[in-house]
Coordinates of C-alpha atoms in Angstrom, one line a residue:
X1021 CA 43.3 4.9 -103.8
X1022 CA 47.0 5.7 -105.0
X1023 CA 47.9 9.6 -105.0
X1024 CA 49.8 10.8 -108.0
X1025 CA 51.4 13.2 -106.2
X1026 CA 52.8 9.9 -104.2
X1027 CA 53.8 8.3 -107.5
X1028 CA 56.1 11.5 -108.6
X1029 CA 58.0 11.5 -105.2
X1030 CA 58.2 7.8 -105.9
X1031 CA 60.1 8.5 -109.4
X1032 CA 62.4 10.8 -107.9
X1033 CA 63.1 8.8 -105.0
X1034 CA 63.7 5.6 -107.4
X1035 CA 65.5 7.6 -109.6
X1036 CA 68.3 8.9 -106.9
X1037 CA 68.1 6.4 -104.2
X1038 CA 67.3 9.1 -101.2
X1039 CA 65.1 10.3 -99.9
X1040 CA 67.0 14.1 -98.9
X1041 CA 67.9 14.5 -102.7
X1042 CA 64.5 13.8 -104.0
X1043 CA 63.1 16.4 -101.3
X1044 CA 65.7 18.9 -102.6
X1045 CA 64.7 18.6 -105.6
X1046 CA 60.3 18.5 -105.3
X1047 CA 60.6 21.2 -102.3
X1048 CA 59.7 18.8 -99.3
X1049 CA 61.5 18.1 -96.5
X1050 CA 63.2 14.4 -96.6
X1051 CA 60.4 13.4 -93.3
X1052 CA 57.6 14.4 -95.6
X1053 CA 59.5 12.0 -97.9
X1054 CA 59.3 9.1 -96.6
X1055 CA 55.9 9.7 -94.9
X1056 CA 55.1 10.0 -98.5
X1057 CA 56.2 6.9 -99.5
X1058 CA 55.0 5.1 -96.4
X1059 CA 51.3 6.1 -97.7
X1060 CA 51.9 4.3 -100.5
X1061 CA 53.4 1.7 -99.8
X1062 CA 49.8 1.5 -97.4
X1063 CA 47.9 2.2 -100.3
X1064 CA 49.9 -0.9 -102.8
X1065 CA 49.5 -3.3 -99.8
X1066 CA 53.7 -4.1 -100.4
X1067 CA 57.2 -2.5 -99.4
X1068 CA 58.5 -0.6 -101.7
X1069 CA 61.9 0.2 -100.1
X1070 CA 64.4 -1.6 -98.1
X1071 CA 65.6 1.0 -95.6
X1072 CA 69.1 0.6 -93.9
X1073 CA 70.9 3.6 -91.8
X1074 CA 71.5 5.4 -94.6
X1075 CA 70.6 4.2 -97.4
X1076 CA 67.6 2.8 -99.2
X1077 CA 67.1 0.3 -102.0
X1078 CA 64.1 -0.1 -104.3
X1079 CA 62.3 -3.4 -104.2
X1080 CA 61.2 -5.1 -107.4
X1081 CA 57.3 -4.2 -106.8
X1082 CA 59.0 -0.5 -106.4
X1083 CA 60.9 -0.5 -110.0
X1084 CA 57.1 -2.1 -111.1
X1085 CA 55.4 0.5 -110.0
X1086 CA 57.6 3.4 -111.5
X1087 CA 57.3 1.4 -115.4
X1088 CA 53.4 2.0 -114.7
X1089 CA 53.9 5.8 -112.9
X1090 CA 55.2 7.1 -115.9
X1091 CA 52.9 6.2 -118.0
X1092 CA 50.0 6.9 -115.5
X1093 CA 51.5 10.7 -115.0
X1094 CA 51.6 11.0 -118.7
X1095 CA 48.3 10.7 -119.2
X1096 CA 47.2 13.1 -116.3
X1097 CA 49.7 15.4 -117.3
X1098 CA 48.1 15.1 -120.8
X1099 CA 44.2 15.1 -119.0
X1100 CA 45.0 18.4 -117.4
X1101 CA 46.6 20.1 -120.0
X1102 CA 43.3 19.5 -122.5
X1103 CA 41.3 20.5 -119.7
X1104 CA 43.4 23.7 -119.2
X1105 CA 43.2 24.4 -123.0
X1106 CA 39.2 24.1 -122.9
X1107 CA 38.9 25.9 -120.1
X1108 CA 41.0 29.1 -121.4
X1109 CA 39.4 29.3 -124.7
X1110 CA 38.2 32.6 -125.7
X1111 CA 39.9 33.7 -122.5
X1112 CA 42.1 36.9 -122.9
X1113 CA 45.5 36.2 -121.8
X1114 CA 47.9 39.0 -119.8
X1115 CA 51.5 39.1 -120.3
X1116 CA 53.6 39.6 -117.1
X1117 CA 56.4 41.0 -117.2
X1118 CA 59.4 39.2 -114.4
X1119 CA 63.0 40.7 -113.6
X1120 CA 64.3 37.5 -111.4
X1121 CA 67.9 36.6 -110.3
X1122 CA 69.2 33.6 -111.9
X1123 CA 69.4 30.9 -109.1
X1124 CA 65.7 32.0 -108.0
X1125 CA 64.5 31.7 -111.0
X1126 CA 66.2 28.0 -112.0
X1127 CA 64.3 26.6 -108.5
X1128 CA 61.2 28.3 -108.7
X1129 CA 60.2 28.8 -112.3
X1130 CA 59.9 25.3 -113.1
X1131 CA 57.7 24.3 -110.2
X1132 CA 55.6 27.7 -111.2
X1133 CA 54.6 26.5 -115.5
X1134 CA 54.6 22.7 -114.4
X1135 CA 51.8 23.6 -111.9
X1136 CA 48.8 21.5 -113.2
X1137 CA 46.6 25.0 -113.6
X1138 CA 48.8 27.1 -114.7
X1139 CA 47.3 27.3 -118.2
X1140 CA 43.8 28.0 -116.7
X1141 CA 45.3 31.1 -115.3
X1142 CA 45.4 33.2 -119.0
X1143 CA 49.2 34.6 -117.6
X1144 CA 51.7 35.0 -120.7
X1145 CA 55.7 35.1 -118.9
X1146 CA 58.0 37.4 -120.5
X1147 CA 61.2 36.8 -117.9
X1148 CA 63.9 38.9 -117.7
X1149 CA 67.0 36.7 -115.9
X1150 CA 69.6 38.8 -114.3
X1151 CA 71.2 40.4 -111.6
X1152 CA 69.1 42.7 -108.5
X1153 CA 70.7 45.8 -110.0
X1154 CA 69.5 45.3 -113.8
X1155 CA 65.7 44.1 -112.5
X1156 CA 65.1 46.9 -110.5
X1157 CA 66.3 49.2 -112.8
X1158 CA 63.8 47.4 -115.1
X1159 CA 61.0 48.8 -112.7
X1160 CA 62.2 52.5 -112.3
X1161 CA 61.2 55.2 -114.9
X1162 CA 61.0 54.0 -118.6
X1163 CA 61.4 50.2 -117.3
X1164 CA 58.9 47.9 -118.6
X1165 CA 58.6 45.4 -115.2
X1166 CA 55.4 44.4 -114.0
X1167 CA 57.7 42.5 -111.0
X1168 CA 60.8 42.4 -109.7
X1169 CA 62.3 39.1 -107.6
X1170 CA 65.3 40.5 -105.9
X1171 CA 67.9 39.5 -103.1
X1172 CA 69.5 41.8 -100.4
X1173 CA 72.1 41.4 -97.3
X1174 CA 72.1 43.8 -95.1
X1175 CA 70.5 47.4 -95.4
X1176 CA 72.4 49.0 -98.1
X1177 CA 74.1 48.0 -101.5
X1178 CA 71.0 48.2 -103.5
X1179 CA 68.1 51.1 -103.2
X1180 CA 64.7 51.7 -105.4
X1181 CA 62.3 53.9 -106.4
X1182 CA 60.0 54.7 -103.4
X1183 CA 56.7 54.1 -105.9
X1184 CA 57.7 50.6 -105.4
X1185 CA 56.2 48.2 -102.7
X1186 CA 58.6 45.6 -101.4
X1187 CA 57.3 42.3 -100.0
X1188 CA 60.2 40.0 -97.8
X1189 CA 59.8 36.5 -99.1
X1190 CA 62.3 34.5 -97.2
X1191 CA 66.3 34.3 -96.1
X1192 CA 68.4 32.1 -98.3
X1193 CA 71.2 31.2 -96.4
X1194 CA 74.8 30.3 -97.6
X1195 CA 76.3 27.0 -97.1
X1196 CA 80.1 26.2 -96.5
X1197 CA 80.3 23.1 -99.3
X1198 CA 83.2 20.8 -99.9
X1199 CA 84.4 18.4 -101.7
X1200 CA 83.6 14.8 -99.9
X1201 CA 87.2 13.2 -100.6
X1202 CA 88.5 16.1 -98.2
X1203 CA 89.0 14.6 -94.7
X1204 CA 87.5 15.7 -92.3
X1205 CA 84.8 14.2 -89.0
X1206 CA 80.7 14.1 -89.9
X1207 CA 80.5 16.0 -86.6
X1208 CA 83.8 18.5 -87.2
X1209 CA 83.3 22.7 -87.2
X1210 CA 85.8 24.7 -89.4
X1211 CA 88.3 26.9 -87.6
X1212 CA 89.5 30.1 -89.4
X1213 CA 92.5 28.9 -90.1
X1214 CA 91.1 26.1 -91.9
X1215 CA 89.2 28.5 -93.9
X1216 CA 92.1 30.4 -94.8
X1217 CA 94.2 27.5 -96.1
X1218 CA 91.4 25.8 -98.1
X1219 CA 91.5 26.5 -101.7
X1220 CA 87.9 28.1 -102.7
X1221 CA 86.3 29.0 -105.8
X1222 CA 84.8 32.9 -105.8
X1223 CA 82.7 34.3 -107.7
X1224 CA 84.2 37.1 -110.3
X1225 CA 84.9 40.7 -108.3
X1226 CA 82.2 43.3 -108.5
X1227 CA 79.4 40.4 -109.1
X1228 CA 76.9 40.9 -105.7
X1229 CA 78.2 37.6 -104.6
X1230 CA 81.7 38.6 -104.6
X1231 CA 80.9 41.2 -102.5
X1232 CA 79.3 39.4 -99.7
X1233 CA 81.6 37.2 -99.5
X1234 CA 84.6 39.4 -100.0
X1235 CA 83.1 41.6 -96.7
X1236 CA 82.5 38.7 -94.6
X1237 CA 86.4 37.0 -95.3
X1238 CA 87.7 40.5 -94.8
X1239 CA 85.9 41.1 -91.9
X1240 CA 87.9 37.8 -90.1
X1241 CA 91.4 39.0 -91.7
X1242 CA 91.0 35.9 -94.3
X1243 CA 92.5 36.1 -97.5
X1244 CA 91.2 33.2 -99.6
X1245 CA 93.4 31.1 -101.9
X1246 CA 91.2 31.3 -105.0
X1247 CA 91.7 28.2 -106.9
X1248 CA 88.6 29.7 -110.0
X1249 CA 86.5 32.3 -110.1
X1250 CA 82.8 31.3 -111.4
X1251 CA 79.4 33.3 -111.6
X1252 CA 77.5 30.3 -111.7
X1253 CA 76.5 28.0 -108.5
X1254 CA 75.7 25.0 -110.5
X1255 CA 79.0 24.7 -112.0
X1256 CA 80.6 26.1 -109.0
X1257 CA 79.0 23.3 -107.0
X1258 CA 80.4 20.6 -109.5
X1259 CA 83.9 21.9 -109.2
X1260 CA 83.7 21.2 -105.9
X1261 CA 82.5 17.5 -106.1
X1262 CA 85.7 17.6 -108.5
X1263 CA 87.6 18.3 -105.7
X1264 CA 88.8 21.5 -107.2
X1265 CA 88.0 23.9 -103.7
X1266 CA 85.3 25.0 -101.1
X1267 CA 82.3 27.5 -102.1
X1268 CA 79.9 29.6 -100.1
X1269 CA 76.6 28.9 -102.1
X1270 CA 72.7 29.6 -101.0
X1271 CA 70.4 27.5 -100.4
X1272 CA 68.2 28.3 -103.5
X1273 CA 71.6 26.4 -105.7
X1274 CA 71.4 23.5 -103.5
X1275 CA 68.7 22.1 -105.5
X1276 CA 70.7 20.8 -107.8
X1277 CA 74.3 19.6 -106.2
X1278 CA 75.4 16.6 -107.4
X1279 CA 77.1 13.8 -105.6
X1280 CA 80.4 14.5 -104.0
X1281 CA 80.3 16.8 -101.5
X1282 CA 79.2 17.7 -98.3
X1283 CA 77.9 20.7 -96.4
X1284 CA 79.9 21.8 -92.9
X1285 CA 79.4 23.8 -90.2
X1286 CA 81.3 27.1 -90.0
X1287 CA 79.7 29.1 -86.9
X1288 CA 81.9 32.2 -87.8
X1289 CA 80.4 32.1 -91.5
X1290 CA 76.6 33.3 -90.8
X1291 CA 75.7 34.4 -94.4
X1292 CA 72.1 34.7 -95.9
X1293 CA 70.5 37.1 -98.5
X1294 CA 66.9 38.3 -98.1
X1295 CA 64.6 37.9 -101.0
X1296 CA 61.8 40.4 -101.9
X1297 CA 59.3 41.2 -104.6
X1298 CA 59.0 44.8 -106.1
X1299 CA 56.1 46.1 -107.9
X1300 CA 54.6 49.7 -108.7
X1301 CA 52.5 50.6 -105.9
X1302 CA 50.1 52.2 -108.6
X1303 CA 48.7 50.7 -112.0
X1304 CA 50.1 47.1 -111.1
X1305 CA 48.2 44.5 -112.8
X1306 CA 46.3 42.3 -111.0
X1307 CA 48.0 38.8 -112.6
X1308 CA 51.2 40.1 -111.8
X1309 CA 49.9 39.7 -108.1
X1310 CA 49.0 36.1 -109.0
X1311 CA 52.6 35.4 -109.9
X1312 CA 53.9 36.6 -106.7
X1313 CA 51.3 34.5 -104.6
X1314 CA 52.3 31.8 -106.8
X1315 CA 56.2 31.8 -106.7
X1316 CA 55.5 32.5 -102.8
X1317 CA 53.9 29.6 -102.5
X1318 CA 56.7 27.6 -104.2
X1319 CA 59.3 29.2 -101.6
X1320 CA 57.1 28.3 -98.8
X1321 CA 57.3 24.8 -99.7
X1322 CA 61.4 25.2 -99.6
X1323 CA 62.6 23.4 -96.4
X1324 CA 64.9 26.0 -95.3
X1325 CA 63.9 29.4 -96.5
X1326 CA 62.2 31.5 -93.8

């Protein structure tokens, strides 16, 4: 018996030729990849890729399969959506209100409404997509949050109302990214001099980002050569595959990096943000607890946070 969950790794691996960028992007690890598709490959009695040191190439029974995936997902997609609509009939539906930081919410939310029960759940989103300061303000007096997804470094730069509960959800750490025409040895470390002379692009002064990063540079007497300033990680990350400069970006961003660069080890650059939930401690709803188990479990299934 094939598993569809099998056959939508299978599409992504197809679809990107690797194994690590297809993890990124479902929330494995690249090992439960390719156990993955050794399963099925068990389960179709034929090989489905030719693996080489580091890469691997679809075989025709592979590029057969994925014609027939799609439209075999389709149809369960479309089973379990009818089922979710019968099942929530007459069913009073809560809306939840969610403050969530922007690179959070572009990994999780989409594995969160694709989930094949969501519907059955009678939840209504209303997001609110911003910074920490601007969703917890959305939860203090007069706000109208019902949760709050939030990141912090270290124990000051952002406080809350003490009716609030906070729950820790995992460390996203930062990564030193580059482009991958830049020279340099698989196995290298950056020195601080390196990092000084690299060209990088920051994110705009007095965003949270900024700040980090500004305190940790200042704190090793760097002062980086800022070749753009961007707010955004995905386009950040693409203007370093352009070649344009190096950028500190989390974990949470790497989702979506495109081809042309690489990560590198910096040991003096130790940089994560801790991300918690807020809620009132009183009159919560209950769904909005549901929402937090849920996006929980999505960032439990993130190969690195923890």
């Amino acid at each position: 018996m094939i598993n569809p969950v099998h056959l939508r790794t299978l599409l992504e691996v197809v679809s990107h030729r690797s194994f690590a960028t297809a993890a990124s992007r479902l929330g494995y690890t690249a090992s439960a990849v390719s156990q993955q598709m050794t399963a099925l490959e068990r389960s179709a009695g034929t090989t489905l890729f030719l693996r080489g040191a580091r890469s691997i190439t679809p075989t025709p029974a592979a590029l057969r399969m994925v014609r027939h995936a799609k439209r075999v997902l389709t149809d369960i997609d479309a089973l379990m959506a009818d089922v979710a609509t019968a099942s929530t009939e007459g069913q009073q539906r809560e809306e939840i209100r969610v403050g969530i930081f922007p690179s959070l919410a572009a990994y999780a939310l989409p594995q969160l409404l694709s989930a094949p029960d969501w519907n059955s759940l009678g939840i209504n989103l209303r997001l609110w997509i911003g910074e920490p300061q601007q969703t917890v303000a959305g939860l203090g007096a007069g706000g109208d949050l019902d949760l709050a997804l939030i990141f912090q470094v270290g124990p000051g730069g952002l406080s809350w109302p003490a009716n609030l509960s906070r729950a820790w959800l995992g460390d996203d750490q930062f990564r030193v990214v580059i482009p991958a025409s830049w020279p340099m040895a698989d196995d290298s470390t950056l020195s601080l001099d390196q990092l000084a002379q690299w060209p990088w692009i920051m994110h705009h002064p007095g965003a949270s980002d900024a700040t980090l990063i500004a305190r940790l540079f200042a704190s090793y007497n760097i002062h980086p050569q800022v070749a753009a300033y961007c707010d955004d990680f995905e386009a950040s990350l693409n203007l370093v595959a352009a070649g344009l400069g190096a950028a500190l970006v989390p974990d949470l961003a790497m989702a979506r990096a495109p081809e042309g660069l690489r990560i590198v080890d910096a040991p003096e650059i130790r940089l994560a943000r801790s991300i918690f939930a807020l809620m009132p401690e009183q009159g919560a709803k209950p769904k909005a607890a549901v929402v937090l188990d849920r996006l929980s479990q999505v960032l439990d299934r993130h190969p690195t946070l923890g």
